[in-house]
Amino acid sequence: MSNKIQAIRGMNDLLPDQSPLWQYFEGQVRALMRHYGYAEIRTPIVEQTALFKRSIGEVTDIVEKEMYTFDDRNGDSLTLRPENTASCVRAAMQHGLLHNQTQRLWYQGPMFRHERPQKGRYRQFHQVGVETFGLDGPDIDAEVILLSARLWKQLGLDQHVTLEINSLGSTEARAAYRDKLVAYFEQHHELLDEDSRRRLTSNPLRILDSKNPDMAEMLGNAPQLIDHLDPDSRKHFDGLTALLKAAGIEYVINPRLVRGLDYYSRTVFEWTTTTLGSQGTVCAGGRYDGLVEQLGGKSVPAVGFAMGIERLILMLDTLKLVPDNALTQLDAYLLPMSEATEPAALLLAERLRDALPALSLQLHCGGGSFKSRIKKADRSGARLALLIGEDELARDSVAIKFLREDREQLDIAQASLTETLNALLSGSSA
Ligand code: ATP
Ligand code: MG
């Protein structure tokens, strides 16, 4: 067979040279969520198609053209999740998590959208997100924004992102605004592209979301929803901006920010960056008070966000913001210098792991000539090589060779090896 099987276009392998960077990011996220008292939820990556159609909305890019939908062997229509809010709501309802209680949840995992693959845009990509339920005030909106802002700070990204916010008001306010907007668009019908003409009747607000540069000026002059808010939504929005100001979070009000999904109401926000070219949104979220009811539950207020991990990793990589010690993996490479010392080396490796739970130690396996063994140790990336030759074996000792420092080799008795390694590896250098 001459054609080797390749990964599906737009779906990436995460190779060992990149995984430390992801683990660093994931570690920061996990610590952050704990810091704020958010609990992790994991849901299946496949759901019934109807869940996404009903929540995201039929007239959206995702549902119209991006979902991986298929019939399973029973003929049921299933879909690889394109996002995770709907799944969280489904799970929370199904397991009674929304009954007279509040929830602060977070998730992380792969999402699937059939889009044109390019830098920062893939067909399998990963999101971290939070979803909160049962809280309707601007305080929780502010909290989820502050939580995301703290992540930028932790990662050193805070100087490279901008917060944009807007309010979509209540359903009624949006309906009244919609009529004004349609009238405006009808006056400028000749400037609308094909997609927008179609949306004029089905979902005119979505036209504001268009990235077509030919429509930018006309869209810039369109009536703004933020000027037509109902009094409660206005109060909510003013409450949010007051909290953001008090917390020292800078923001820009973007009246054209409407978000691509149907289920949002009131607060919407996005964190954007200019470091990634056109794929500039790294985190997007908002309030979706109507979604639980829309999916058949009792009305429960909710607010959350999702961030694209690939885009954030790209930023960390481009801006060289990853601390060195987050990427160095192996502390030591244990090298039996000949076949005769291999069994002793294997047992020593186990003893060292017993004694030093944090130690990252790789044992040389697979034999080889003396020269090739030394080469493997050098290539391992470890800080130290622990060498056991027949001489060391006879004397119950180990030679420690510094692979990345210009420093003389040590000869250490096995009995004090734990202590020496501890000293050498604690702190940046011993
Ligand atoms: P965009 O306008 O870039 O298509 P979106 O509005 O479709 O984004 P959301 O559904 O809000 O995106 O998803 C939240 C975040 O997930 C985005 O801000 C982005 O960081 C990330 N994301 C969305 N789609 C992709 C994708 N195909 N590949 C990589 N990351 C993505
Ligand atoms: Mg999109």
Coordinates of C-alpha atoms and ligand atoms in Angstrom, one line a residue:
M1 CA 0.0 0.0 0.0
S2 CA 1.7 3.2 -1.1
N3 CA -0.8 5.6 0.5
K4 CA 0.0 5.8 4.2
I5 CA -3.0 6.7 6.4
Q6 CA -2.8 10.3 7.6
A7 CA -4.7 12.1 10.4
I8 CA -7.9 13.9 9.3
R9 CA -7.3 17.4 8.0
G10 CA -7.7 20.0 10.7
M11 CA -7.2 17.4 13.5
N12 CA -3.9 17.6 15.2
D13 CA -1.6 15.2 16.9
L14 CA -0.1 16.6 20.1
L15 CA 3.4 15.4 20.0
P16 CA 5.8 14.9 22.9
D17 CA 7.7 18.1 22.3
Q18 CA 4.5 20.1 22.6
S19 CA 2.8 18.3 25.4
P20 CA 4.8 19.9 28.3
L21 CA 3.4 23.3 27.1
W22 CA -0.1 21.9 27.2
Q23 CA 0.4 20.4 30.6
Y24 CA 1.8 23.7 31.9
F25 CA -1.3 25.5 30.6
E26 CA -3.7 22.8 32.0
G27 CA -1.9 22.9 35.4
Q28 CA -2.4 26.7 35.6
V29 CA -6.1 26.3 34.7
R30 CA -6.7 23.5 37.3
A31 CA -5.1 25.6 40.0
L32 CA -7.2 28.6 39.0
M33 CA -10.5 26.8 39.1
R34 CA -9.7 25.4 42.5
H35 CA -8.8 29.0 43.6
Y36 CA -12.3 30.1 42.7
G37 CA -14.2 27.1 43.9
Y38 CA -15.3 25.7 40.5
A39 CA -15.9 22.0 40.1
E40 CA -14.9 20.0 37.0
I41 CA -17.6 18.4 34.9
R42 CA -16.9 15.9 32.1
T43 CA -19.5 15.0 29.6
P44 CA -19.4 12.7 26.5
I45 CA -18.0 14.1 23.3
V46 CA -21.1 12.7 21.4
E47 CA -24.6 13.9 22.0
Q48 CA -27.9 13.6 20.3
T49 CA -28.0 16.1 17.3
A50 CA -31.2 17.7 18.6
L51 CA -29.4 19.0 21.7
F52 CA -27.2 21.3 19.6
K53 CA -29.9 22.2 17.1
R54 CA -32.2 23.3 19.9
S55 CA -29.6 25.2 22.0
I56 CA -27.2 26.7 19.5
G57 CA -30.0 27.6 17.0
E58 CA -30.8 26.3 13.5
V59 CA -29.6 29.5 11.8
T60 CA -26.0 29.7 13.1
D61 CA -22.7 28.9 11.4
I62 CA -22.2 26.0 13.7
V63 CA -25.5 24.2 13.0
E64 CA -25.8 25.2 9.4
K65 CA -22.3 24.2 8.3
E66 CA -19.9 23.1 10.9
M67 CA -21.3 20.1 12.8
Y68 CA -19.9 16.5 12.5
T69 CA -23.3 14.8 12.4
F70 CA -23.8 11.1 11.6
D71 CA -26.3 8.3 12.0
D72 CA -25.1 5.6 14.3
R73 CA -25.9 1.9 13.8
N74 CA -29.3 2.3 15.2
G75 CA -30.1 5.1 12.9
D76 CA -30.0 7.8 15.7
S77 CA -28.6 11.1 14.6
L78 CA -25.6 11.9 16.8
T79 CA -23.2 14.9 16.7
L80 CA -19.6 15.4 17.9
R81 CA -20.0 18.3 20.3
P82 CA -19.1 21.6 18.6
E83 CA -19.1 23.3 22.0
N84 CA -19.8 22.3 25.6
T85 CA -22.4 24.6 27.0
A86 CA -25.3 22.6 25.7
S87 CA -23.8 19.4 27.1
C88 CA -23.3 21.0 30.5
V89 CA -26.9 22.1 30.6
R90 CA -28.1 18.7 29.5
A91 CA -26.0 17.0 32.1
A92 CA -26.9 19.4 34.9
M93 CA -30.6 19.0 34.1
Q94 CA -30.5 15.2 33.7
H95 CA -28.8 14.8 37.1
G96 CA -30.8 17.4 39.1
L97 CA -27.9 19.8 39.6
L98 CA -30.1 22.8 39.0
H99 CA -32.7 22.2 41.7
N100 CA -32.7 25.0 44.2
Q101 CA -29.0 25.3 44.1
T102 CA -26.2 27.1 42.4
Q103 CA -23.4 25.6 40.4
R104 CA -20.0 26.8 39.4
L105 CA -18.6 24.3 36.9
W106 CA -15.6 24.1 34.6
Y107 CA -14.7 21.7 31.8
Q108 CA -11.9 21.1 29.4
G109 CA -11.8 19.0 26.3
P110 CA -12.0 18.5 22.5
M111 CA -14.7 20.2 20.3
F112 CA -15.4 19.5 16.7
R113 CA -16.3 21.9 13.9
H114 CA -16.0 21.3 10.1
E115 CA -14.4 24.7 9.3
R116 CA -11.6 25.6 6.9
P117 CA -8.4 24.7 8.8
Q118 CA -5.9 27.5 9.2
K119 CA -3.7 28.9 11.9
G120 CA -5.7 29.0 15.1
R121 CA -8.7 27.3 13.5
Y122 CA -9.0 23.5 13.4
R123 CA -11.6 20.8 13.1
Q124 CA -10.8 19.2 16.4
F125 CA -9.8 21.9 18.8
H126 CA -9.9 22.2 22.6
Q127 CA -11.6 24.5 25.0
V128 CA -11.6 25.3 28.7
G129 CA -14.8 26.8 29.9
V130 CA -16.8 27.6 32.9
E131 CA -20.6 27.5 33.4
T132 CA -22.4 28.9 36.4
F133 CA -26.1 28.3 37.2
G134 CA -28.7 29.8 39.5
L135 CA -27.1 33.3 39.8
D136 CA -28.6 36.2 38.0
G137 CA -26.8 39.3 39.2
P138 CA -23.9 41.2 37.6
D139 CA -21.6 39.9 40.5
I140 CA -21.3 36.5 38.9
D141 CA -20.7 38.0 35.4
A142 CA -17.9 40.0 37.0
E143 CA -16.5 36.9 38.7
V144 CA -16.2 34.8 35.5
I145 CA -14.5 37.8 33.8
L146 CA -12.2 38.3 36.7
L147 CA -11.4 34.6 36.7
S148 CA -10.4 34.8 33.1
A149 CA -8.4 38.0 33.7
R150 CA -6.5 36.2 36.5
L151 CA -5.5 33.4 34.1
W152 CA -4.1 36.0 31.7
K153 CA -2.0 37.4 34.5
Q154 CA -0.8 34.0 35.7
L155 CA 0.3 33.2 32.1
G156 CA 1.8 36.6 31.5
L157 CA -0.7 37.4 28.7
D158 CA -2.5 40.3 30.4
Q159 CA -0.7 42.9 28.4
H160 CA -1.7 41.2 25.1
V161 CA -5.5 40.8 25.5
T162 CA -8.4 43.2 25.4
L163 CA -11.8 42.8 27.0
E164 CA -14.8 43.7 24.9
I165 CA -18.3 43.7 26.4
N166 CA -21.8 44.3 25.3
S167 CA -25.4 43.6 26.4
L168 CA -28.0 41.8 24.3
G169 CA -30.8 42.9 26.7
S170 CA -33.9 40.9 27.3
T171 CA -35.7 38.8 24.7
E172 CA -38.4 41.5 24.4
A173 CA -35.9 44.3 24.0
R174 CA -34.1 42.3 21.4
A175 CA -37.4 41.7 19.5
A176 CA -38.1 45.5 19.4
Y177 CA -34.6 46.2 18.3
R178 CA -34.7 43.5 15.7
D179 CA -37.5 45.4 13.9
K180 CA -35.4 48.6 13.8
L181 CA -32.4 46.7 12.6
V182 CA -34.4 44.9 9.8
A183 CA -35.7 48.3 8.6
Y184 CA -32.2 49.7 8.5
F185 CA -30.8 46.7 6.6
E186 CA -33.7 46.9 4.1
Q187 CA -32.6 50.4 3.3
H188 CA -29.2 49.1 2.6
H189 CA -30.2 45.8 0.9
E190 CA -27.8 46.3 -2.0
L191 CA -24.8 46.2 0.4
L192 CA -25.8 42.9 2.1
D193 CA -24.0 39.7 1.0
E194 CA -25.8 36.5 0.3
D195 CA -25.5 35.1 3.8
S196 CA -26.8 38.3 5.3
R197 CA -29.8 38.5 2.9
R198 CA -30.8 35.0 4.0
R199 CA -30.4 36.0 7.7
L200 CA -32.4 39.1 7.2
T201 CA -35.6 37.1 7.9
S202 CA -34.2 34.3 10.0
N203 CA -31.8 36.0 12.3
P204 CA -30.9 39.6 11.5
L205 CA -28.8 40.2 14.6
R206 CA -26.4 37.7 13.4
I207 CA -25.7 40.0 10.4
L208 CA -23.9 42.3 12.9
D209 CA -21.4 39.5 13.5
S210 CA -20.4 39.4 9.8
K211 CA -16.7 39.7 9.1
N212 CA -17.2 40.8 5.5
P213 CA -15.1 43.9 5.1
D214 CA -17.4 45.3 2.4
M215 CA -20.2 45.5 4.9
A216 CA -18.1 47.0 7.7
E217 CA -19.1 50.6 7.2
M218 CA -22.8 49.9 6.8
L219 CA -22.7 47.8 9.9
G220 CA -20.8 50.5 11.8
N221 CA -23.7 52.9 11.2
A222 CA -26.5 50.4 12.1
P223 CA -28.7 51.1 15.2
Q224 CA -27.2 49.8 18.3
L225 CA -28.8 47.4 20.7
I226 CA -27.0 48.9 23.7
D227 CA -29.1 52.0 23.1
H228 CA -32.4 50.0 23.2
L229 CA -31.9 48.0 26.4
D230 CA -34.8 47.4 28.7
P231 CA -34.4 49.0 32.2
D232 CA -33.5 45.8 34.0
S233 CA -30.8 44.9 31.5
R234 CA -29.5 48.4 31.6
K235 CA -29.2 48.2 35.3
H236 CA -27.5 44.8 35.1
F237 CA -25.0 46.1 32.5
D238 CA -24.3 49.3 34.6
G239 CA -23.8 47.0 37.6
L240 CA -21.3 44.9 35.7
T241 CA -19.3 47.9 34.4
A242 CA -19.1 49.4 37.9
L243 CA -17.7 46.1 39.3
L244 CA -15.2 45.8 36.5
K245 CA -14.1 49.4 37.1
A246 CA -13.8 48.8 40.9
A247 CA -11.7 45.7 40.2
G248 CA -9.4 47.6 37.8
I249 CA -10.4 45.6 34.8
E250 CA -10.2 47.6 31.5
Y251 CA -12.8 47.0 28.9
V252 CA -14.2 48.3 25.7
I253 CA -17.9 48.4 25.0
N254 CA -18.4 46.9 21.5
P255 CA -22.0 47.5 20.4
R256 CA -21.6 45.1 17.5
L257 CA -20.6 42.2 19.7
V258 CA -23.6 39.8 19.4
R259 CA -21.8 36.4 19.6
G260 CA -22.5 33.6 17.1
L261 CA -25.0 31.5 19.2
D262 CA -28.7 32.0 19.7
Y263 CA -28.8 31.4 23.4
Y264 CA -27.1 34.5 24.8
S265 CA -29.0 37.3 26.7
R266 CA -27.8 40.4 28.5
T267 CA -24.0 40.3 29.1
V268 CA -21.7 39.1 26.3
F269 CA -18.0 39.4 26.2
E270 CA -14.9 38.5 24.3
W271 CA -11.2 38.6 25.0
T272 CA -9.3 39.4 21.9
T273 CA -5.6 39.7 20.9
T274 CA -3.7 41.1 18.0
T275 CA -0.9 38.6 18.3
L276 CA -2.6 35.9 16.3
G277 CA -3.7 37.6 13.1
S278 CA -7.3 37.1 12.1
Q279 CA -8.1 34.3 14.6
G280 CA -8.0 36.9 17.4
T281 CA -10.7 35.8 19.8
V282 CA -9.2 33.7 22.6
C283 CA -12.1 33.6 25.0
A284 CA -15.8 34.3 24.5
G285 CA -18.8 34.1 26.8
G286 CA -21.9 35.6 28.3
R287 CA -25.2 35.1 30.0
Y288 CA -27.7 32.6 28.7
D289 CA -30.6 32.9 31.1
G290 CA -33.1 31.3 28.6
L291 CA -31.2 28.2 27.7
V292 CA -32.2 25.8 30.4
E293 CA -35.9 26.5 29.8
Q294 CA -35.3 26.2 26.0
L295 CA -34.0 22.7 26.7
G296 CA -37.1 21.8 28.7
G297 CA -36.1 22.7 32.2
K298 CA -37.3 25.3 34.7
S299 CA -35.9 28.8 34.0
V300 CA -32.4 29.0 35.5
P301 CA -30.0 32.0 35.0
A302 CA -26.6 31.1 33.8
V303 CA -23.4 32.7 32.7
G304 CA -20.1 31.2 31.3
F305 CA -17.4 31.4 28.8
A306 CA -15.2 29.2 26.6
M307 CA -11.6 29.8 25.7
G308 CA -9.7 28.2 22.8
I309 CA -6.7 26.4 24.1
E310 CA -4.8 26.1 20.7
R311 CA -4.9 29.9 20.3
L312 CA -3.7 30.5 23.9
I313 CA -0.9 28.0 23.4
L314 CA 0.1 29.7 20.1
M315 CA 0.2 33.0 22.0
L316 CA 2.4 31.6 24.8
D317 CA 4.7 30.1 22.2
T318 CA 4.9 33.2 20.0
L319 CA 5.4 35.5 22.9
K320 CA 7.9 33.1 24.5
L321 CA 6.1 33.2 27.8
V322 CA 6.6 29.7 29.1
P323 CA 9.0 29.4 32.0
D324 CA 11.9 27.1 31.3
N325 CA 11.2 24.9 34.3
A326 CA 7.7 24.3 33.0
L327 CA 9.2 22.6 30.0
T328 CA 12.2 20.6 31.4
Q329 CA 11.0 17.1 32.0
L330 CA 13.6 14.6 33.0
D331 CA 15.6 15.0 36.1
A332 CA 17.8 12.1 35.6
Y333 CA 18.7 9.3 33.2
L334 CA 19.9 6.1 34.9
L335 CA 22.5 4.3 32.7
P336 CA 23.8 0.8 33.3
M337 CA 27.1 1.0 31.4
S338 CA 27.0 -2.6 30.4
E339 CA 24.7 -5.6 30.3
A340 CA 26.2 -6.9 33.6
T341 CA 24.9 -3.9 35.6
E342 CA 21.4 -3.7 34.0
P343 CA 19.5 -5.7 36.6
A344 CA 21.0 -3.7 39.5
A345 CA 20.2 -0.5 37.6
L346 CA 16.5 -1.5 37.2
L347 CA 16.2 -2.2 40.9
L348 CA 18.0 1.0 41.9
A349 CA 15.6 3.0 39.6
E350 CA 12.7 1.5 41.6
R351 CA 14.3 2.3 44.9
L352 CA 14.9 5.9 43.9
R353 CA 11.3 6.3 42.8
D354 CA 10.2 4.9 46.1
A355 CA 12.3 7.4 48.0
L356 CA 11.8 10.5 45.8
P357 CA 8.1 10.7 44.7
A358 CA 8.7 13.9 42.7
L359 CA 11.7 12.5 40.8
S360 CA 11.4 12.2 37.0
L361 CA 13.8 9.4 36.2
Q362 CA 14.2 7.4 33.0
L363 CA 16.0 4.1 33.0
H364 CA 18.1 3.1 30.0
C365 CA 16.6 0.1 28.3
G366 CA 17.5 -1.8 25.2
G367 CA 21.2 -2.5 25.8
G368 CA 23.6 -1.2 23.1
S369 CA 27.3 -0.4 22.9
F370 CA 28.9 1.8 25.5
K371 CA 29.1 4.7 23.0
S372 CA 25.4 4.4 22.1
R373 CA 24.4 4.3 25.7
I374 CA 26.2 7.5 26.4
K375 CA 24.6 9.1 23.4
K376 CA 21.1 8.1 24.6
A377 CA 21.8 9.7 28.0
D378 CA 22.9 12.9 26.3
R379 CA 19.8 13.0 24.1
S380 CA 17.4 12.3 26.9
G381 CA 17.3 15.9 27.9
A382 CA 17.9 15.0 31.5
R383 CA 19.9 17.2 33.8
L384 CA 21.8 14.4 35.3
A385 CA 23.1 11.0 34.2
L386 CA 23.4 8.3 36.9
L387 CA 26.0 5.8 35.7
I388 CA 26.5 2.3 37.0
G389 CA 29.5 0.5 35.7
E390 CA 30.9 -2.8 37.0
D391 CA 33.3 -0.8 39.2
E392 CA 30.4 1.2 40.7
L393 CA 28.4 -2.0 41.2
A394 CA 31.3 -3.5 43.1
R395 CA 31.6 -0.5 45.4
D396 CA 27.8 0.1 45.8
S397 CA 28.2 3.5 44.3
V398 CA 26.8 5.6 41.4
A399 CA 28.6 8.2 39.3
I400 CA 26.6 11.4 38.7
K401 CA 27.4 13.2 35.5
F402 CA 26.1 16.7 34.9
L403 CA 24.7 16.8 31.4
R404 CA 23.9 20.4 31.1
E405 CA 26.5 22.1 33.4
D406 CA 30.2 22.3 33.2
R407 CA 30.8 20.5 36.4
E408 CA 32.9 17.6 37.6
Q409 CA 31.4 14.1 37.8
L410 CA 30.6 12.9 41.4
D411 CA 31.0 9.5 42.8
I412 CA 28.3 8.9 45.4
A413 CA 27.7 5.9 47.7
Q414 CA 24.2 4.4 46.9
A415 CA 23.3 4.8 50.6
S416 CA 23.5 8.6 50.3
L417 CA 22.2 8.8 46.8
T418 CA 18.7 9.9 47.7
E419 CA 20.0 12.7 49.8
T420 CA 22.4 13.9 47.2
L421 CA 19.8 13.9 44.5
N422 CA 17.4 15.7 46.7
A423 CA 20.0 18.4 47.2
L424 CA 20.9 18.6 43.6
L425 CA 17.4 18.8 42.3
S426 CA 15.7 21.0 44.8
G427 CA 15.9 24.6 43.8
S428 CA 17.2 25.5 40.4
S429 CA 20.8 24.4 41.0
A430 CA 22.6 22.9 43.9
Ligands
ATP1 P1 -14.7 32.5 15.7 O1 -15.4 33.8 15.5 O2 -13.2 32.6 15.7 O3 -15.1 31.4 14.7 P2 -16.5 31.5 17.5 O4 -17.4 32.6 17.9 O5 -17.0 30.4 16.6 O6 -15.1 32.0 17.1 P3 -16.9 30.2 20.1 O7 -17.9 29.2 19.7 O8 -17.3 31.4 20.9 O9 -16.1 30.7 18.9 O10 -15.8 29.4 20.9 C1 -15.0 30.0 21.9 C2 -13.5 30.0 21.6 O11 -13.1 28.8 21.1 C3 -13.1 31.0 20.4 O12 -13.0 32.3 20.9 C4 -11.8 30.4 20.0 O13 -10.8 30.8 20.8 C5 -12.0 28.9 20.1 N1 -12.4 28.3 18.8 C6 -13.6 28.4 18.2 N2 -13.6 27.7 17.0 C7 -12.3 27.2 16.9 C8 -11.6 26.4 16.0 N3 -12.3 26.0 14.9 N4 -10.3 26.1 16.2 C9 -9.7 26.6 17.3 N5 -10.3 27.3 18.2 C10 -11.6 27.7 18.1
MG2 MG -16.7 30.1 14.6

